[in-house]
Coordinates of C-alpha atoms in Angstrom, one line a residue:
X1 CA -44.8 -7.4 8.8
X2 CA -44.2 -5.6 5.9
X3 CA -46.6 -3.7 3.3
X4 CA -47.1 -3.8 -0.3
X5 CA -44.2 -2.4 -2.3
X6 CA -45.7 0.2 -4.2
X7 CA -49.3 1.9 -3.7
X8 CA -52.1 1.1 -7.0
X9 CA -54.0 3.9 -8.4
X10 CA -57.0 2.6 -7.4
X11 CA -56.0 2.2 -3.7
X12 CA -54.8 5.4 -3.7
X13 CA -58.1 7.0 -4.8
X14 CA -60.1 4.9 -2.0
X15 CA -57.7 5.9 0.9
X16 CA -58.9 9.8 -0.7
X17 CA -62.3 9.6 0.4
X18 CA -62.1 7.4 3.5
X19 CA -59.2 10.6 4.6
X20 CA -62.0 13.1 3.6
X21 CA -64.1 10.9 5.9
X22 CA -62.0 10.8 9.2
X23 CA -63.0 12.0 12.1
X24 CA -60.5 15.1 14.1
X25 CA -61.5 15.7 17.6
X26 CA -58.1 13.7 18.6
X27 CA -55.8 16.2 16.5
X28 CA -57.0 18.7 18.5
X29 CA -55.8 19.8 22.3
X30 CA -58.0 18.7 24.8
X31 CA -60.2 21.3 26.6
X32 CA -59.3 20.9 29.9
X33 CA -55.9 22.5 30.5
X34 CA -55.4 19.2 32.4
X35 CA -53.0 17.0 30.0
X36 CA -54.6 13.5 30.3
X37 CA -51.9 10.6 31.4
X38 CA -51.6 9.2 27.8
X39 CA -53.0 11.2 24.5
X40 CA -52.5 9.2 20.6
X41 CA -52.4 10.9 17.4
X42 CA -52.4 10.4 13.9
X43 CA -51.7 12.0 10.4
X44 CA -50.5 11.2 7.0
X45 CA -50.9 11.6 4.1
X46 CA -52.0 10.2 0.5
X47 CA -50.2 11.0 -2.7
X48 CA -50.0 10.2 -6.1
X49 CA -47.0 12.5 -8.6
X50 CA -46.1 11.4 -11.7
X51 CA -43.0 12.7 -14.2
X52 CA -42.9 13.1 -18.0
X53 CA -39.2 12.3 -17.3
X54 CA -39.4 8.4 -18.6
X55 CA -35.1 8.1 -18.8
X56 CA -35.1 8.3 -14.9
X57 CA -36.6 8.9 -11.2
X58 CA -38.1 11.1 -9.5
X59 CA -38.0 10.8 -6.0
X60 CA -38.5 12.9 -3.2
X61 CA -35.1 11.8 -1.5
X62 CA -31.8 9.5 -1.8
X63 CA -33.4 7.1 0.8
X64 CA -36.4 6.4 -1.6
X65 CA -34.7 3.7 -4.3
X66 CA -37.8 4.2 -7.2
X67 CA -40.2 6.9 -7.1
X68 CA -41.8 8.5 -10.6
X69 CA -40.7 8.9 -14.6
X70 CA -38.8 5.6 -15.2
X71 CA -40.3 2.2 -12.7
X72 CA -43.9 3.9 -13.0
X73 CA -45.7 6.7 -14.8
X74 CA -47.9 7.8 -11.8
X75 CA -47.2 7.2 -7.8
X76 CA -48.0 7.9 -3.9
X77 CA -44.8 6.1 -3.3
X78 CA -43.1 9.6 -3.3
X79 CA -45.2 11.3 -0.6
X80 CA -47.2 8.5 1.0
X81 CA -47.4 7.4 4.7
X82 CA -49.1 7.2 8.0
X83 CA -48.1 7.6 11.0
X84 CA -49.3 7.1 14.6
X85 CA -47.7 9.3 17.5
X86 CA -48.7 8.3 21.2
X87 CA -47.2 10.7 24.2
X88 CA -47.0 10.0 28.2
X89 CA -47.6 13.0 30.6
X90 CA -46.5 11.1 34.0
X91 CA -45.7 14.5 35.7
X92 CA -46.0 17.7 35.6
X93 CA -41.9 17.6 35.2
X94 CA -42.2 13.6 33.1
X95 CA -43.4 12.6 29.4
X96 CA -42.9 10.4 26.8
X97 CA -43.4 10.2 22.9
X98 CA -42.8 7.0 20.3
X99 CA -43.9 8.1 16.8
X100 CA -44.6 4.9 14.0
X101 CA -44.5 6.5 10.9
X102 CA -44.8 3.9 7.7
X103 CA -43.3 4.9 4.2
X104 CA -42.1 4.1 1.4
X105 CA -38.3 2.9 2.4
X106 CA -34.9 2.2 1.0
X107 CA -35.9 -1.7 1.4
X108 CA -38.4 -1.1 -1.2
X109 CA -41.3 -1.6 0.9
X110 CA -43.5 0.2 3.7
X111 CA -43.2 -0.8 6.8
X112 CA -43.2 1.4 10.3
X113 CA -40.5 3.0 11.5
X114 CA -39.9 4.1 14.6
X115 CA -39.0 7.8 14.0
X116 CA -39.6 9.4 18.2
X117 CA -39.0 7.4 21.2
X118 CA -38.3 9.4 23.9
X119 CA -38.6 11.0 27.1
X120 CA -38.8 14.6 28.7
X121 CA -38.0 15.9 31.7
X122 CA -38.5 19.4 32.7
X123 CA -35.9 20.8 34.9
X124 CA -37.8 24.4 34.7
X125 CA -41.0 25.7 32.0
X126 CA -37.6 26.2 29.6
X127 CA -35.2 24.0 30.8
X128 CA -35.7 20.2 29.8
X129 CA -33.7 17.0 28.7
X130 CA -34.1 14.2 26.5
X131 CA -33.0 10.7 25.9
X132 CA -34.2 8.6 23.1
X133 CA -35.0 8.3 19.9
X134 CA -34.5 12.3 18.7
X135 CA -35.7 14.2 16.0
X136 CA -32.7 16.2 14.1
X137 CA -34.1 20.2 14.2
X138 CA -31.9 20.4 11.2
X139 CA -34.5 22.3 9.1
X140 CA -37.5 24.5 10.3
X141 CA -40.1 22.0 8.7
X142 CA -37.3 18.8 10.8
X143 CA -40.9 18.6 13.0
X144 CA -43.2 18.5 10.8
X145 CA -41.6 16.8 7.3
X146 CA -43.5 14.1 7.5
X147 CA -46.8 15.6 8.1
X148 CA -47.9 16.9 5.4
X149 CA -51.3 18.7 7.2
X150 CA -49.0 21.3 9.2
X151 CA -46.6 22.0 5.7
X152 CA -48.1 24.5 3.0
X153 CA -47.0 23.0 -0.2
X154 CA -47.4 19.2 -1.3
X155 CA -43.4 18.6 -0.2
X156 CA -40.5 20.4 1.7
X157 CA -38.2 21.4 -1.5
X158 CA -36.2 18.3 -2.5
X159 CA -33.3 20.3 -2.9
X160 CA -33.1 21.7 0.6
X161 CA -33.9 18.5 2.5
X162 CA -32.3 15.8 0.9
X163 CA -29.3 17.3 1.7
X164 CA -29.2 15.6 5.1
X165 CA -30.8 11.8 5.3
X166 CA -30.1 11.7 9.1
X167 CA -33.6 12.2 10.4
X168 CA -33.5 11.2 13.6
X169 CA -30.2 10.3 16.4
X170 CA -30.4 8.1 19.4
X171 CA -29.1 10.2 22.3
X172 CA -29.2 13.2 24.5
X173 CA -30.5 16.1 24.0
X174 CA -30.7 19.8 26.2
X175 CA -32.9 22.7 25.3
X176 CA -33.6 26.0 27.1
X177 CA -36.2 28.6 26.2
X178 CA -35.2 32.8 27.0
X179 CA -37.9 35.2 26.9
X180 CA -36.7 39.3 25.5
X181 CA -38.5 42.0 24.0
X182 CA -41.3 39.7 22.7
X183 CA -39.6 37.3 21.5
X184 CA -38.9 33.4 22.5
X185 CA -35.6 31.9 21.3
X186 CA -35.2 28.1 21.9
X187 CA -31.4 26.5 22.1
X188 CA -30.4 23.3 22.3
X189 CA -28.3 21.1 21.9
X190 CA -27.4 16.9 21.0
X191 CA -25.2 14.5 21.5
X192 CA -26.0 10.8 19.8
X193 CA -25.2 8.2 16.8
X194 CA -28.0 6.8 14.3
X195 CA -27.5 4.5 11.6
X196 CA -29.2 4.7 8.2
X197 CA -30.0 2.1 5.9
X198 CA -29.6 3.2 2.1
X199 CA -31.1 2.2 -1.5
X200 CA -28.4 -0.4 -1.2
X201 CA -29.1 -2.5 1.7
X202 CA -26.4 -1.3 3.5
X203 CA -25.8 0.0 6.7
X204 CA -24.6 3.7 7.0
X205 CA -22.8 4.3 10.8
X206 CA -23.0 7.8 11.9
X207 CA -21.2 8.3 15.3
X208 CA -20.6 10.8 17.2
X209 CA -23.7 13.1 16.2
X210 CA -23.5 16.0 17.2
X211 CA -25.8 19.2 16.8
X212 CA -27.0 22.9 17.7
X213 CA -30.2 24.4 17.1
X214 CA -31.7 27.2 17.9
X215 CA -34.7 28.9 17.3
X216 CA -36.4 32.3 17.7
X217 CA -40.3 33.7 17.6
X218 CA -42.6 36.6 17.3
X219 CA -45.5 36.7 16.4
X220 CA -45.9 36.1 12.9
X221 CA -42.2 35.6 12.6
X222 CA -39.4 32.6 13.0
X223 CA -36.1 32.7 12.4
X224 CA -34.1 29.0 12.4
X225 CA -30.7 28.4 12.6
X226 CA -28.0 24.8 13.0
X227 CA -25.1 23.3 13.0
X228 CA -24.4 19.6 13.0
X229 CA -21.3 17.1 12.7
X230 CA -20.6 13.9 12.2
X231 CA -18.8 10.8 12.1
X232 CA -19.7 8.7 9.2
X233 CA -18.0 5.4 8.1
X234 CA -18.4 5.4 5.1
X235 CA -16.2 8.7 4.3
X236 CA -12.6 9.5 4.4
X237 CA -12.2 11.1 6.6
X238 CA -15.8 10.4 8.1
X239 CA -16.1 14.2 9.3
X240 CA -20.0 15.5 7.8
X241 CA -20.7 18.9 8.2
X242 CA -24.4 20.6 7.7
X243 CA -25.3 24.1 8.7
X244 CA -28.8 25.8 7.5
X245 CA -30.5 29.6 8.6
X246 CA -34.0 29.3 7.2
X247 CA -36.9 32.0 8.2
X248 CA -41.3 31.9 8.0
X249 CA -42.9 34.8 8.0
X250 CA -46.9 34.3 8.0
X251 CA -49.1 36.8 9.9
X252 CA -52.5 35.1 8.3
X253 CA -53.5 36.4 4.7
X254 CA -50.0 35.7 3.0
X255 CA -46.8 33.7 3.8
X256 CA -43.0 33.6 2.6
X257 CA -40.3 31.3 3.5
X258 CA -36.8 30.4 3.3
X259 CA -33.9 28.3 3.9
X260 CA -30.4 27.8 3.3
X261 CA -28.4 24.7 3.9
X262 CA -24.3 24.0 3.3
X263 CA -22.9 20.4 3.1
X264 CA -19.9 19.0 3.3
X265 CA -19.0 15.4 2.6
X266 CA -16.2 13.4 1.7
X267 CA -16.1 10.5 -0.3
X268 CA -13.8 7.2 0.4
X269 CA -11.3 8.9 -1.3
X270 CA -10.5 11.5 0.7
X271 CA -12.3 13.8 -2.4
X272 CA -15.0 16.5 -0.7
X273 CA -18.4 17.2 -2.2
X274 CA -19.4 20.4 -1.1
X275 CA -22.8 21.6 -1.3
X276 CA -25.2 24.1 -1.2
X277 CA -28.4 24.4 -1.5
X278 CA -31.5 27.1 -1.4
X279 CA -35.8 27.8 -1.2
X280 CA -37.5 30.3 -1.7
X281 CA -42.0 30.2 -1.0
X282 CA -45.0 32.4 -1.3
X283 CA -48.7 32.4 -0.9
X284 CA -51.5 34.1 -0.1
X285 CA -54.8 32.9 1.1
X286 CA -58.4 33.4 0.4
X287 CA -60.5 31.3 2.5
X288 CA -60.1 27.8 1.9
X289 CA -57.9 28.0 -0.7
X290 CA -54.0 28.8 -1.0
X291 CA -52.5 29.2 -4.1
X292 CA -48.2 29.5 -4.0
X293 CA -45.4 28.9 -5.6
X294 CA -41.8 28.5 -5.1
X295 CA -38.5 28.7 -6.3
X296 CA -35.7 26.3 -4.9
X297 CA -31.8 25.5 -6.5
X298 CA -29.3 22.9 -5.5
X299 CA -25.8 23.2 -6.8
X300 CA -22.3 22.1 -6.1
X301 CA -19.4 23.4 -5.2
X302 CA -16.8 21.6 -5.5
X303 CA -15.7 19.4 -8.4
X304 CA -15.3 15.5 -7.5
X305 CA -14.8 14.3 -11.1
X306 CA -18.9 12.7 -10.9
X307 CA -21.2 13.5 -12.7
X308 CA -22.8 16.9 -10.8
X309 CA -26.5 17.2 -8.5
X310 CA -27.1 20.7 -10.0
X311 CA -31.2 21.3 -10.9
X312 CA -33.1 24.5 -9.5
X313 CA -37.2 23.7 -9.4
X314 CA -40.1 26.9 -10.4
X315 CA -43.6 25.0 -8.9
X316 CA -46.8 25.7 -8.2
X317 CA -49.6 25.0 -6.4
X318 CA -52.8 25.4 -4.9
X319 CA -53.8 23.7 -0.8
X320 CA -57.5 23.5 -0.5
X321 CA -58.3 23.4 3.9
X322 CA -61.7 20.9 2.3
X323 CA -62.3 20.3 6.1
X324 CA -61.7 20.1 9.4
X325 CA -58.0 18.4 9.4
X326 CA -57.9 17.3 6.0
X327 CA -56.3 19.3 3.6
X328 CA -55.9 18.5 -0.9
X329 CA -53.2 20.1 -2.8
X330 CA -52.2 20.4 -6.5
X331 CA -48.9 20.8 -6.9
X332 CA -46.6 21.2 -10.2
X333 CA -42.6 20.9 -10.4
X334 CA -40.3 22.0 -13.5
X335 CA -36.6 20.8 -12.9
X336 CA -34.0 22.6 -14.8
X337 CA -31.4 20.3 -13.8
X338 CA -28.1 21.4 -15.2
X339 CA -26.3 21.2 -18.4
X340 CA -23.8 18.2 -17.8
X341 CA -26.3 17.0 -15.2
X342 CA -29.1 14.8 -13.8
X343 CA -30.4 17.1 -11.3
X344 CA -31.9 15.3 -8.5
X345 CA -33.2 12.0 -10.6
X346 CA -32.4 9.1 -10.1
X347 CA -32.5 5.2 -11.8
X348 CA -31.5 6.7 -14.5
X349 CA -30.7 5.5 -18.0
X350 CA -27.1 4.8 -19.0
X351 CA -26.5 7.1 -22.3
X352 CA -29.6 9.2 -21.0
X353 CA -28.6 13.0 -22.6
X354 CA -28.0 15.9 -19.0
X355 CA -29.3 18.6 -19.0
X356 CA -32.8 19.5 -20.0
X357 CA -36.1 20.2 -18.1
X358 CA -38.1 17.8 -15.8
X359 CA -42.2 18.5 -15.2
X360 CA -43.6 16.6 -11.8
X361 CA -47.8 16.6 -11.0
X362 CA -48.9 15.8 -7.8
X363 CA -52.2 15.4 -6.4
X364 CA -52.3 14.6 -2.6
X365 CA -54.3 14.7 0.5
X366 CA -53.3 14.9 4.0
X367 CA -55.2 14.3 7.4
X368 CA -54.7 14.3 11.0
X369 CA -56.5 12.0 13.0

C-alpha cells in the first residue's frame, strides 16, 4: 500500500509536535548486559525545505524525482522519513537484522523499503560474516545517512553523497577487527548485486559489486576509506568505480570532519564521466546547542559533451538537542552553481540561465524511539 505522495506542511508540523513527545526508552541499550532475543528500535525525520530557485528543484539525491523550488516552495520530501529496525540475537554467535525505511522514492511515493535484511555469524569476537541485504560502507555516514539524529547537520553534503545511488548490496561480506596501540581497525570485503529504479522508472542492474572498506578508530578519531566497483547494465563499458577517504575528530566540546570521493562511470556511448567531490564540516557544542558550518564542492574532471554538474555549497546551521533522543535543526545552504552548470538541480526549466546562486532553508526534527 502506498502512502500519500507529498507531505503537507500542516501534517509535518503536527508530526514535529508528536516527535517531541516520543518516549526514548527503546533507543538506549538495556541495562542488562545479556542481549535480548528480540529488540525493536525506530528512527525518523520530519523536515521542511524551501528554495528560492523557481526554475529547478533542490533534492537530496538523484533518486528523488522532485524537491523544493520549481515544484513546491516548501516540501517535506527532501528529508522526511521513518524507519524501524528489528534485531534478533539467536545465539552469542548468530544474529540477524531487518531495517525498513519509508521515504520519498523514485516513483514519486512514500513506501517502505527493506534497506537491510541479513544474518551475521561471529566466528570469533573479531571475525564475522554476513549474508543477505547489506548496507554499503561507501561513506563515513553510510550506516547513519538515513538516521538524521546520528548526523550533526540537516543532511550529509549532497555534493558528496549523491555520487553513489547504490546504498545496499544483496550478497555476502566478511569483517575482521584488529587492535594495536589503542587503535581499533575494522576491514571488510563485500560481494553482491543490486537493482535500483531511477526516476524514469527504469531498473538499473548492478552486478559483480565488490568493495573493500576500512575504518580506523581511537578515542575521538575516526578514519574511513572505501573502494568499490561494479558492472552496471546501462554503461558501456559496464565497469563503474568509486573511492572515498574521510576523517572525523569529535572530542566533545567541538567537532570537525571531512570527506573526499572520486567516481568513474560511463554512459552508453563509451564516454567516461569522472567526478570528484569533498566537504569539510566543523562546529562547537554549547550545552544543548551546536552551531556548525560546512563547505562542500562537486566538480567534473572530464568533459562529456553534456552540461557539467558543478557546484560549491556554503552552509551554516544550528542543532538543538531539545530532549532525550530528539533534536531540532535549522540550516541555510547557499549553492554556487558552476558558470556553465545547473549544479545538482533537477527538473530545470528549458532556457534557464546557467550558473548563479540558490538559497535553501531547512527546518527538521529528528527522533529515535
